[in-house]
Structure formats: C-alpha cells, structure tokens
mmCIF file of C-alpha atoms and ligand atoms in Angstrom:
data_model
loop_
_atom_site.group_PDB
_atom_site.id
_atom_site.type_symbol
_atom_site.label_atom_id
_atom_site.label_comp_id
_atom_site.label_asym_id
_atom_site.label_seq_id
_atom_site.Cartn_x
_atom_site.Cartn_y
_atom_site.Cartn_z
ATOM 1 C CA MET O 1 71.174 92.500 113.295
ATOM 2 C CA THR O 2 71.453 88.708 113.061
ATOM 3 C CA ILE O 3 74.708 86.984 112.227
ATOM 4 C CA THR O 4 73.438 86.130 108.718
ATOM 5 C CA ASP O 5 73.105 89.838 107.867
ATOM 6 C CA GLU O 6 76.799 90.241 108.409
ATOM 7 C CA ILE O 7 78.062 89.371 104.949
ATOM 8 C CA ASP O 8 79.446 92.260 102.987
ATOM 9 C CA TYR O 9 80.998 92.623 99.575
ATOM 10 C CA PRO O 10 83.664 95.307 99.777
ATOM 11 C CA ILE O 11 84.595 95.179 96.072
ATOM 12 C CA ASP O 12 81.936 96.270 93.613
ATOM 13 C CA THR O 13 83.639 96.276 90.235
ATOM 14 C CA LEU O 14 84.168 92.992 88.410
ATOM 15 C CA PRO O 15 87.406 92.659 86.410
ATOM 16 C CA ALA O 16 86.766 92.399 82.640
ATOM 17 C CA PRO O 17 87.860 89.127 80.974
ATOM 18 C CA GLY O 18 91.533 89.327 80.041
ATOM 19 C CA THR O 19 92.360 91.765 82.856
ATOM 20 C CA ALA O 20 93.566 91.453 86.453
ATOM 21 C CA ALA O 21 92.251 93.805 89.174
ATOM 22 C CA SER O 22 93.931 94.398 92.540
ATOM 23 C CA VAL O 23 91.810 93.247 95.524
ATOM 24 C CA ALA O 24 94.406 93.321 98.331
ATOM 25 C CA PRO O 25 98.130 94.151 98.550
ATOM 26 C CA GLY O 26 99.886 91.879 96.043
ATOM 27 C CA ILE O 27 96.694 89.998 95.062
ATOM 28 C CA ALA O 28 94.937 90.446 91.723
ATOM 29 C CA TRP O 29 91.541 89.037 90.763
ATOM 30 C CA VAL O 30 91.087 87.381 87.349
ATOM 31 C CA ARG O 31 87.562 86.417 86.316
ATOM 32 C CA MET O 32 87.214 83.864 83.479
ATOM 33 C CA PRO O 33 84.010 82.839 81.675
ATOM 34 C CA LEU O 34 82.635 79.273 82.060
ATOM 35 C CA PRO O 35 80.561 77.405 79.461
ATOM 36 C CA PHE O 36 77.666 76.422 81.771
ATOM 37 C CA ALA O 37 75.008 77.853 84.116
ATOM 38 C CA LEU O 38 77.700 78.783 86.623
ATOM 39 C CA ASP O 39 79.045 81.406 84.244
ATOM 40 C CA HIS O 40 82.436 82.423 85.658
ATOM 41 C CA ILE O 41 85.334 81.370 87.872
ATOM 42 C CA ASN O 42 87.644 83.591 89.895
ATOM 43 C CA LEU O 43 91.393 83.005 89.724
ATOM 44 C CA TRP O 44 94.042 84.827 91.711
ATOM 45 C CA LEU O 45 97.470 86.180 90.807
ATOM 46 C CA LEU O 46 99.858 86.683 93.712
ATOM 47 C CA ASP O 47 102.884 88.954 93.699
ATOM 48 C CA ASP O 48 105.826 86.596 94.210
ATOM 49 C CA GLY O 49 108.710 89.095 94.179
ATOM 50 C CA ASP O 50 110.171 89.062 90.696
ATOM 51 C CA ALA O 51 107.608 86.483 89.538
ATOM 52 C CA LEU O 52 103.902 85.660 89.776
ATOM 53 C CA THR O 53 102.069 82.794 91.475
ATOM 54 C CA ALA O 54 98.629 81.876 90.071
ATOM 55 C CA VAL O 55 95.863 80.103 91.932
ATOM 56 C CA ASP O 56 93.697 77.940 89.607
ATOM 57 C CA THR O 57 93.470 78.057 85.814
ATOM 58 C CA GLY O 58 89.947 78.252 84.374
ATOM 59 C CA PHE O 59 88.284 75.716 82.057
ATOM 60 C CA GLY O 60 90.362 74.134 79.283
ATOM 61 C CA LEU O 61 89.102 76.167 76.323
ATOM 62 C CA ASP O 62 90.907 78.283 73.711
ATOM 63 C CA PRO O 63 89.203 81.604 74.643
ATOM 64 C CA ILE O 64 90.473 81.162 78.217
ATOM 65 C CA LYS O 65 94.018 80.659 76.894
ATOM 66 C CA THR O 66 93.634 83.937 74.992
ATOM 67 C CA HIS O 67 92.568 85.750 78.188
ATOM 68 C CA TRP O 68 95.522 84.258 80.070
ATOM 69 C CA SER O 69 97.970 85.314 77.360
ATOM 70 C CA GLN O 70 96.605 88.869 77.468
ATOM 71 C CA ILE O 71 97.053 89.016 81.245
ATOM 72 C CA LEU O 72 100.485 87.408 81.388
ATOM 73 C CA ASP O 73 101.857 89.315 78.390
ATOM 74 C CA ALA O 74 100.835 92.586 80.075
ATOM 75 C CA ASP O 75 103.009 91.785 83.125
ATOM 76 C CA PRO O 76 106.815 91.814 82.869
ATOM 77 C CA ARG O 77 107.094 89.150 85.602
ATOM 78 C CA PRO O 78 107.002 85.467 84.574
ATOM 79 C CA LEU O 79 104.528 82.992 86.028
ATOM 80 C CA SER O 80 106.781 80.761 88.118
ATOM 81 C CA ARG O 81 104.274 78.793 90.172
ATOM 82 C CA LEU O 82 100.712 77.522 89.790
ATOM 83 C CA ILE O 83 98.716 76.373 92.824
ATOM 84 C CA VAL O 84 95.568 74.376 92.049
ATOM 85 C CA THR O 85 92.944 74.193 94.804
ATOM 86 C CA HIS O 86 91.302 71.029 93.441
ATOM 87 C CA CYS O 87 90.928 68.838 90.377
ATOM 88 C CA HIS O 88 87.627 70.107 88.926
ATOM 89 C CA PRO O 89 87.968 71.223 85.286
ATOM 90 C CA ASP O 90 87.338 74.916 85.942
ATOM 91 C CA HIS O 91 90.255 74.916 88.426
ATOM 92 C CA LEU O 92 92.729 72.498 86.816
ATOM 93 C CA GLY O 93 91.693 72.636 83.126
ATOM 94 C CA LEU O 94 94.641 74.614 81.768
ATOM 95 C CA ALA O 95 97.322 73.547 84.278
ATOM 96 C CA THR O 96 99.428 71.635 81.743
ATOM 97 C CA TRP O 97 99.183 74.431 79.173
ATOM 98 C CA LEU O 98 99.918 77.232 81.678
ATOM 99 C CA CYS O 99 102.919 75.455 83.210
ATOM 100 C CA ALA O 100 104.370 74.687 79.769
ATOM 101 C CA ARG O 101 103.767 78.245 78.539
ATOM 102 C CA ASP O 102 105.770 79.909 81.307
ATOM 103 C CA GLY O 103 107.819 77.062 82.792
ATOM 104 C CA ALA O 104 105.820 77.337 86.030
ATOM 105 C CA SER O 105 105.791 74.554 88.637
ATOM 106 C CA LEU O 106 102.476 72.964 89.652
ATOM 107 C CA HIS O 107 101.468 72.594 93.325
ATOM 108 C CA MET O 108 98.455 70.625 94.515
ATOM 109 C CA THR O 109 97.503 67.921 97.008
ATOM 110 C CA GLN O 110 97.959 64.250 96.217
ATOM 111 C CA GLY O 111 94.233 63.573 96.593
ATOM 112 C CA GLU O 112 93.445 66.093 93.869
ATOM 113 C CA PHE O 113 96.212 64.914 91.514
ATOM 114 C CA LEU O 114 95.161 61.271 91.804
ATOM 115 C CA GLY O 115 91.447 62.098 91.857
ATOM 116 C CA GLY O 116 91.832 64.084 88.630
ATOM 117 C CA HIS O 117 93.695 61.230 86.969
ATOM 118 C CA ALA O 118 91.032 58.736 88.117
ATOM 119 C CA LEU O 119 88.335 60.839 86.407
ATOM 120 C CA TRP O 120 90.386 61.591 83.299
ATOM 121 C CA HIS O 121 91.432 57.944 82.808
ATOM 122 C CA GLN O 122 88.000 56.596 83.813
ATOM 123 C CA GLN O 123 89.386 54.419 86.588
ATOM 124 C CA PRO O 124 87.112 51.874 88.308
ATOM 125 C CA GLY O 125 84.660 53.642 90.614
ATOM 126 C CA TYR O 126 85.305 57.023 88.935
ATOM 127 C CA SER O 127 84.108 56.307 85.401
ATOM 128 C CA VAL O 128 80.910 57.547 83.770
ATOM 129 C CA ILE O 129 79.753 53.904 83.488
ATOM 130 C CA ASP O 130 80.183 53.393 87.244
ATOM 131 C CA MET O 131 78.450 56.696 87.993
ATOM 132 C CA ILE O 132 75.467 55.732 85.813
ATOM 133 C CA GLU O 133 75.190 52.329 87.522
ATOM 134 C CA GLN O 134 75.334 54.096 90.910
ATOM 135 C CA PHE O 135 72.560 56.508 89.852
ATOM 136 C CA ARG O 136 70.481 53.613 88.453
ATOM 137 C CA ARG O 137 70.664 51.856 91.814
ATOM 138 C CA HIS O 138 69.654 55.132 93.467
ATOM 139 C CA GLY O 139 66.486 55.292 91.370
ATOM 140 C CA LEU O 140 67.264 57.777 88.596
ATOM 141 C CA ASP O 141 64.895 57.277 85.613
ATOM 142 C CA ALA O 142 66.028 55.676 82.331
ATOM 143 C CA ALA O 143 65.696 58.859 80.223
ATOM 144 C CA ARG O 144 68.049 60.820 82.458
ATOM 145 C CA LEU O 145 70.470 57.882 82.724
ATOM 146 C CA ASP O 146 70.590 57.725 78.895
ATOM 147 C CA ALA O 147 71.247 61.475 78.677
ATOM 148 C CA LEU O 148 74.165 61.104 81.107
ATOM 149 C CA ALA O 149 75.560 58.159 79.106
ATOM 150 C CA ASP O 150 75.324 60.188 75.854
ATOM 151 C CA ARG O 151 77.173 63.061 77.486
ATOM 152 C CA GLY O 152 80.220 60.853 78.058
ATOM 153 C CA ASN O 153 83.319 61.973 79.948
ATOM 154 C CA GLY O 154 82.709 65.677 80.594
ATOM 155 C CA TYR O 155 85.858 65.864 82.707
ATOM 156 C CA ARG O 156 88.119 65.363 79.712
ATOM 157 C CA ARG O 157 86.374 68.136 77.793
ATOM 158 C CA GLY O 158 87.345 70.596 80.530
ATOM 159 C CA VAL O 159 90.831 69.173 81.098
ATOM 160 C CA PRO O 160 92.298 68.519 77.626
ATOM 161 C CA GLU O 161 95.649 67.398 79.092
ATOM 162 C CA MET O 162 96.338 66.059 82.588
ATOM 163 C CA PRO O 163 99.565 67.149 84.298
ATOM 164 C CA GLN O 164 102.062 64.310 84.658
ATOM 165 C CA HIS O 165 103.982 65.603 87.687
ATOM 166 C CA TYR O 166 103.499 68.091 90.511
ATOM 167 C CA HIS O 167 104.731 69.303 93.884
ATOM 168 C CA ARG O 168 102.685 67.765 96.659
ATOM 169 C CA LEU O 169 100.894 70.075 99.137
ATOM 170 C CA PHE O 170 100.003 68.943 102.665
ATOM 171 C CA ALA O 171 97.498 70.334 105.174
ATOM 172 C CA GLY O 172 99.301 72.899 107.338
ATOM 173 C CA ASP O 173 102.073 73.615 104.793
ATOM 174 C CA ARG O 174 103.291 77.205 104.843
ATOM 175 C CA LEU O 175 104.091 78.638 101.433
ATOM 176 C CA THR O 176 106.122 81.796 101.059
ATOM 177 C CA VAL O 177 104.765 83.918 98.230
ATOM 178 C CA GLY O 178 106.617 87.216 97.885
ATOM 179 C CA ALA O 179 106.608 88.936 101.271
ATOM 180 C CA HIS O 180 103.857 86.756 102.747
ATOM 181 C CA GLU O 181 103.275 83.324 104.169
ATOM 182 C CA TRP O 182 100.166 81.347 103.221
ATOM 183 C CA GLU O 183 98.901 78.329 105.149
ATOM 184 C CA VAL O 184 97.371 75.399 103.271
ATOM 185 C CA ILE O 185 93.986 74.492 104.781
ATOM 186 C CA VAL O 186 92.683 71.183 103.472
ATOM 187 C CA GLY O 187 88.928 70.649 103.299
ATOM 188 C CA TYR O 188 86.774 67.659 102.396
ATOM 189 C CA GLY O 189 83.387 66.882 100.888
ATOM 190 C CA HIS O 190 83.525 68.831 97.611
ATOM 191 C CA ALA O 191 86.656 67.271 96.127
ATOM 192 C CA PRO O 192 89.103 64.625 97.390
ATOM 193 C CA GLU O 193 91.597 66.894 99.205
ATOM 194 C CA HIS O 194 90.748 70.528 98.461
ATOM 195 C CA ALA O 195 93.400 73.137 99.362
ATOM 196 C CA SER O 196 92.383 76.622 100.514
ATOM 197 C CA LEU O 197 95.062 79.232 101.301
ATOM 198 C CA TYR O 198 95.074 81.543 104.296
ATOM 199 C CA CYS O 199 97.367 84.513 104.854
ATOM 200 C CA ALA O 200 97.061 85.822 108.427
ATOM 201 C CA ALA O 201 99.181 88.928 107.754
ATOM 202 C CA LEU O 202 96.946 90.042 104.891
ATOM 203 C CA GLY O 203 93.751 88.745 106.517
ATOM 204 C CA VAL O 204 92.834 86.896 103.302
ATOM 205 C CA LEU O 205 91.398 83.413 102.714
ATOM 206 C CA ILE O 206 91.488 82.038 99.155
ATOM 207 C CA SER O 207 88.628 79.642 99.775
ATOM 208 C CA GLY O 208 88.395 77.871 96.402
ATOM 209 C CA ASP O 209 85.011 76.101 96.280
ATOM 210 C CA MET O 210 84.953 75.350 100.031
ATOM 211 C CA LEU O 211 83.214 78.630 100.960
ATOM 212 C CA LEU O 212 81.115 80.428 98.358
ATOM 213 C CA PRO O 213 79.038 83.524 99.131
ATOM 214 C CA ARG O 214 75.793 82.813 97.249
ATOM 215 C CA ILE O 215 75.666 79.243 96.029
ATOM 216 C CA SER O 216 75.994 76.140 98.143
ATOM 217 C CA THR O 217 79.102 74.087 97.297
ATOM 218 C CA ASN O 218 78.288 70.798 95.557
ATOM 219 C CA ILE O 219 78.761 67.668 97.647
ATOM 220 C CA SER O 220 78.896 64.309 95.840
ATOM 221 C CA VAL O 221 79.447 60.625 96.575
ATOM 222 C CA PHE O 222 81.705 58.694 94.189
ATOM 223 C CA ALA O 223 80.674 55.205 93.055
ATOM 224 C CA ALA O 224 84.032 53.934 94.364
ATOM 225 C CA THR O 225 83.103 54.821 97.957
ATOM 226 C CA PRO O 226 79.310 54.498 98.026
ATOM 227 C CA ASP O 227 78.878 54.845 101.808
ATOM 228 C CA ASP O 228 80.919 58.049 102.180
ATOM 229 C CA ASP O 229 79.533 60.976 104.160
ATOM 230 C CA PRO O 230 80.923 63.957 102.234
ATOM 231 C CA LEU O 231 78.247 66.256 103.699
ATOM 232 C CA GLY O 232 79.511 65.434 107.197
ATOM 233 C CA TRP O 233 83.099 66.062 106.067
ATOM 234 C CA PHE O 234 82.108 69.347 104.426
ATOM 235 C CA LEU O 235 80.355 70.597 107.577
ATOM 236 C CA ASP O 236 83.397 69.591 109.675
ATOM 237 C CA SER O 237 85.655 71.455 107.248
ATOM 238 C CA LEU O 238 83.480 74.579 107.554
ATOM 239 C CA HIS O 239 83.757 74.413 111.336
ATOM 240 C CA ARG O 240 87.538 74.288 110.975
ATOM 241 C CA ILE O 241 87.631 77.653 109.133
ATOM 242 C CA ASN O 242 84.970 79.212 111.346
ATOM 243 C CA HIS O 243 87.579 80.383 113.869
ATOM 244 C CA LEU O 244 89.360 82.646 111.359
ATOM 245 C CA PRO O 245 89.028 86.356 112.185
ATOM 246 C CA ARG O 246 85.629 87.863 111.424
ATOM 247 C CA ASN O 247 87.069 90.577 109.148
ATOM 248 C CA THR O 248 88.960 88.060 106.926
ATOM 249 C CA LEU O 249 88.511 88.886 103.237
ATOM 250 C CA VAL O 250 87.323 85.679 101.551
ATOM 251 C CA LEU O 251 88.299 85.245 97.887
ATOM 252 C CA PRO O 252 85.914 82.553 96.586
ATOM 253 C CA SER O 253 86.087 80.737 93.231
ATOM 254 C CA HIS O 254 82.581 81.849 92.303
ATOM 255 C CA GLY O 255 80.791 85.079 93.256
ATOM 256 C CA LYS O 256 82.338 88.215 94.708
ATOM 257 C CA PRO O 257 84.978 88.638 97.432
ATOM 258 C CA PHE O 258 83.253 88.979 100.805
ATOM 259 C CA ARG O 259 83.682 89.383 104.542
ATOM 260 C CA GLY O 260 81.627 87.385 107.041
ATOM 261 C CA ILE O 261 82.955 83.801 107.284
ATOM 262 C CA GLN O 262 80.932 83.040 110.428
ATOM 263 C CA ALA O 263 77.703 84.375 108.947
ATOM 264 C CA ARG O 264 78.154 82.391 105.735
ATOM 265 C CA VAL O 265 79.064 79.199 107.596
ATOM 266 C CA ALA O 266 75.929 79.624 109.751
ATOM 267 C CA GLN O 267 73.777 80.015 106.602
ATOM 268 C CA LEU O 268 75.261 76.895 105.015
ATOM 269 C CA VAL O 269 74.845 74.800 108.163
ATOM 270 C CA GLU O 270 71.195 75.892 108.305
ATOM 271 C CA HIS O 271 70.705 75.235 104.570
ATOM 272 C CA HIS O 272 71.900 71.634 104.892
ATOM 273 C CA ARG O 273 69.927 71.126 108.125
ATOM 274 C CA GLU O 274 66.740 72.194 106.298
ATOM 275 C CA ARG O 275 67.472 69.928 103.339
ATOM 276 C CA CYS O 276 68.136 66.954 105.591
ATOM 277 C CA ALA O 277 64.869 67.623 107.447
ATOM 278 C CA ALA O 278 62.906 67.861 104.169
ATOM 279 C CA LEU O 279 64.341 64.568 102.889
ATOM 280 C CA LEU O 280 63.815 62.798 106.204
ATOM 281 C CA ALA O 281 60.162 63.875 106.236
ATOM 282 C CA GLU O 282 59.672 62.114 102.849
ATOM 283 C CA CYS O 283 61.084 58.815 104.074
ATOM 284 C CA THR O 284 58.178 57.487 106.145
ATOM 285 C CA THR O 285 58.054 54.882 103.357
ATOM 286 C CA ALA O 286 61.213 53.673 101.577
ATOM 287 C CA ARG O 287 62.319 56.261 98.985
ATOM 288 C CA SER O 288 65.267 56.472 96.609
ATOM 289 C CA ALA O 289 67.556 59.465 96.039
ATOM 290 C CA GLY O 290 66.274 59.649 92.445
ATOM 291 C CA GLU O 291 62.653 59.856 93.601
ATOM 292 C CA LEU O 292 63.529 62.703 95.946
ATOM 293 C CA LEU O 293 65.447 64.887 93.459
ATOM 294 C CA GLY O 294 62.405 67.162 93.231
ATOM 295 C CA THR O 295 62.434 67.674 97.015
ATOM 296 C CA LEU O 296 65.972 69.046 96.826
ATOM 297 C CA PHE O 297 65.670 70.772 93.444
ATOM 298 C CA PRO O 298 62.098 71.789 92.614
ATOM 299 C CA ARG O 299 63.123 73.118 89.165
ATOM 300 C CA GLU O 300 63.995 71.746 85.736
ATOM 301 C CA LEU O 301 67.571 70.386 85.660
ATOM 302 C CA ASP O 302 69.762 70.006 82.577
ATOM 303 C CA THR O 303 71.897 66.855 82.211
ATOM 304 C CA HIS O 304 74.987 68.489 83.739
ATOM 305 C CA GLN O 305 72.886 69.612 86.725
ATOM 306 C CA VAL O 306 71.289 66.150 87.131
ATOM 307 C CA MET O 307 74.768 64.747 87.781
ATOM 308 C CA PHE O 308 75.418 67.255 90.582
ATOM 309 C CA ALA O 309 71.866 66.951 91.925
ATOM 310 C CA MET O 310 72.077 63.157 92.228
ATOM 311 C CA GLY O 311 75.443 63.429 93.966
ATOM 312 C CA GLU O 312 73.927 65.924 96.365
ATOM 313 C CA ALA O 313 70.817 63.789 97.046
ATOM 314 C CA ILE O 314 72.866 60.646 97.754
ATOM 315 C CA ALA O 315 75.216 62.653 100.003
ATOM 316 C CA HIS O 316 72.309 63.919 102.117
ATOM 317 C CA MET O 317 70.819 60.417 102.405
ATOM 318 C CA ASN O 318 74.194 58.958 103.438
ATOM 319 C CA HIS O 319 74.574 61.738 106.023
ATOM 320 C CA LEU O 320 71.181 60.871 107.520
ATOM 321 C CA VAL O 321 72.205 57.199 107.617
ATOM 322 C CA LYS O 322 75.427 58.160 109.448
ATOM 323 C CA GLN O 323 73.306 60.086 111.942
ATOM 324 C CA GLY O 324 71.204 56.980 112.531
ATOM 325 C CA VAL O 325 67.875 58.497 111.446
ATOM 326 C CA LEU O 326 67.628 56.746 108.065
ATOM 327 C CA ARG O 327 68.207 53.117 107.184
ATOM 328 C CA ARG O 328 69.375 51.910 103.788
ATOM 329 C CA VAL O 329 67.204 49.202 102.220
ATOM 330 C CA GLU O 330 68.405 47.245 99.203
ATOM 331 C CA GLY O 331 65.893 45.768 96.758
ATOM 332 C CA GLU O 332 66.415 42.464 94.930
ATOM 333 C CA ASP O 333 67.283 44.346 91.732
ATOM 334 C CA GLY O 334 69.968 46.301 93.612
ATOM 335 C CA THR O 335 67.846 49.448 93.993
ATOM 336 C CA ILE O 336 68.778 51.441 97.081
ATOM 337 C CA ARG O 337 66.053 53.121 99.126
ATOM 338 C CA PHE O 338 66.034 54.814 102.500
ATOM 339 C CA ILE O 339 63.480 54.639 105.314
ATOM 340 C CA LYS O 340 63.202 56.361 108.686
ATOM 341 C CA THR O 341 64.519 54.351 111.596
ATOM 342 C CA GLY O 342 62.569 53.831 114.802
HETATM 343 ZN ZN1 ZN D 1 84.893 72.435 92.440
#
C-alpha cells in the first residue's frame, strides 16, 4: 500500500440540510448548500457547556438562514460564539446575521477581518477593477475580461453585511470550548490569515479550506501584492500540519471528514509539482498566465471559475519565478509573460 492509498472516510452519511449530525464527541456536522459548482460547505457546531460554538456560517442567502434557524431552534443551548476560519463568502457570509440573532461573539484573525473589508469595500488592490487590470496584464482575453467586469463584486453578494467588530485570533492561541482546548493553526496561501483548529485530546483538526480531501484548495495572487508566492506559502503551511498524528480526524469545509493527513498532503504536493512542471515545459518561449489557462484547466470554465483559474495560474508562475526557473518579462503595453531561465 502506498501512502496515497491511506485516506479513509469513516463517516458515510451526509447530514440533511437544516440538521446537525454528531461526528465526534461534542462536535456536530452541518452541511449547507452553495449556489455554485462547489455545491456545499461544511460547518461545525461545538458543545460549549451550556452554549454552542459555531465554526463558519455558510453563504449569505435566505435559505441558509432558514436552515440555521431550524438547527438552532432545535437546540435549547444558545449560540454564544462564532469562529470564522477565513473571509470567503461561504465561511463569513452570515456572520453579522448569526451574531445578531443569538448575541454570539465573533472570533477571527485580523488578516481575515481586514481582508474581507478590503474586498467588500473594494479597496485599492482588492477591487474588481484592479483584478481585471491584473488579469489583462497577465494575458486574459477581452471577452473573459468583459464577463468578469459584468459580474461585478461577487464578494458582496455572498456577504450582505460585513461585521464591524470581532475578537482577534492569533496563531497558537488556545481556545477552551466546553471540556476541550483547541489550538489555532494559521495557514497561508488560500486566504490572508486562515485559522484552522486542532484539538489534540479529541484527535480532530477543523481544517477549513487549508486541507480538502478531493479538491485542491484555490491559491490566488491579489493585485495589491502582485509578486506574492501564495503557492509556496500554502505548501509550507501543509508541511506545518503534516506532523499531526496520522489518525487525526480531519473536518474539511468541503467534502467528507477523513483520516490520512500525510497521504493527502503528499498528493497535494505532487499535484502542484506536476502543474509547475507542465507550465514550465510551455515556457521555452515567453508565455502569459492567460495563454496557459488551458494547460492548467483543460475544460470549459464559467466566469466564476475563470477568476479562480487565473489566480491559480499566476500563483504557479510566481512560484516558479521564486524558485529561479522562470523569469518575468514585461512588454511595452504592460503585458506580463514568463520564460525559462538558463
Ligand atoms: Zn476559502
């Protein structure tokens, strides 16, 4: 048996929308629908003594509020605390509504709070206009740029109201939830300062989007920091959770709970190594990220997916530049291309 065969899914039954199903002592799994190709998100409810702590909220839509009300009304304990792993709409979307509904306090990292506000308020370097200009320079065609412009600020659609205050989480914080202590593990590359939660006593990692069993976590470069290497940061972050015990139950935001951190990390490292090799092979002449979208994603992409795909392509190119095997070449019109060094 190779290490990559060692991923198992100990829980077969999916909780129905509007219900919570126990997955470990004091931990219930809530599965909410999502309005795009990635069709669901997992949220977690933790037993916090005479109250409940929730991890993440689901997308900011009325049907999700209805599911939440069903779940919370069925439990005599109030929701006293909400922990948000990161600022993406499917995780943060209903934070303001949930906290107001039950008087819960909100806990997240500063990077996620500020990053969310930068997207919501269309701050310089985080606006749709800046993203489109970044993608134009990276060679995305006019038709797809227009489709992205027409789509507007998708972030606000998923987060109808941004929270105005929060309790700041730091890497290494230990949170007491009911009878257990959870350590905050901060990871990079997918979102500004993503918080995962690890409970050694229960042998459980709430991984958020930092470790997913079937899909590869999206890695993107913001226009504000065009030379970032989020793929490098993501791989470093994976190596930092790779030492957790082999039988840790991972509760991911998408897909089913699984065991086999080391096997999954090995698969993801290999996946990105292959993608980097495929892109590098194309760059014997100067190529742009836009031109190489088909190398990374040989299928039809909708507008929402083009945004993630471009982020991913630029991230891989920047990673290869950091490794010294690609060089960035800027054209007179500002177009950015990459060519093999040496
Ligand atoms: Zn995310």
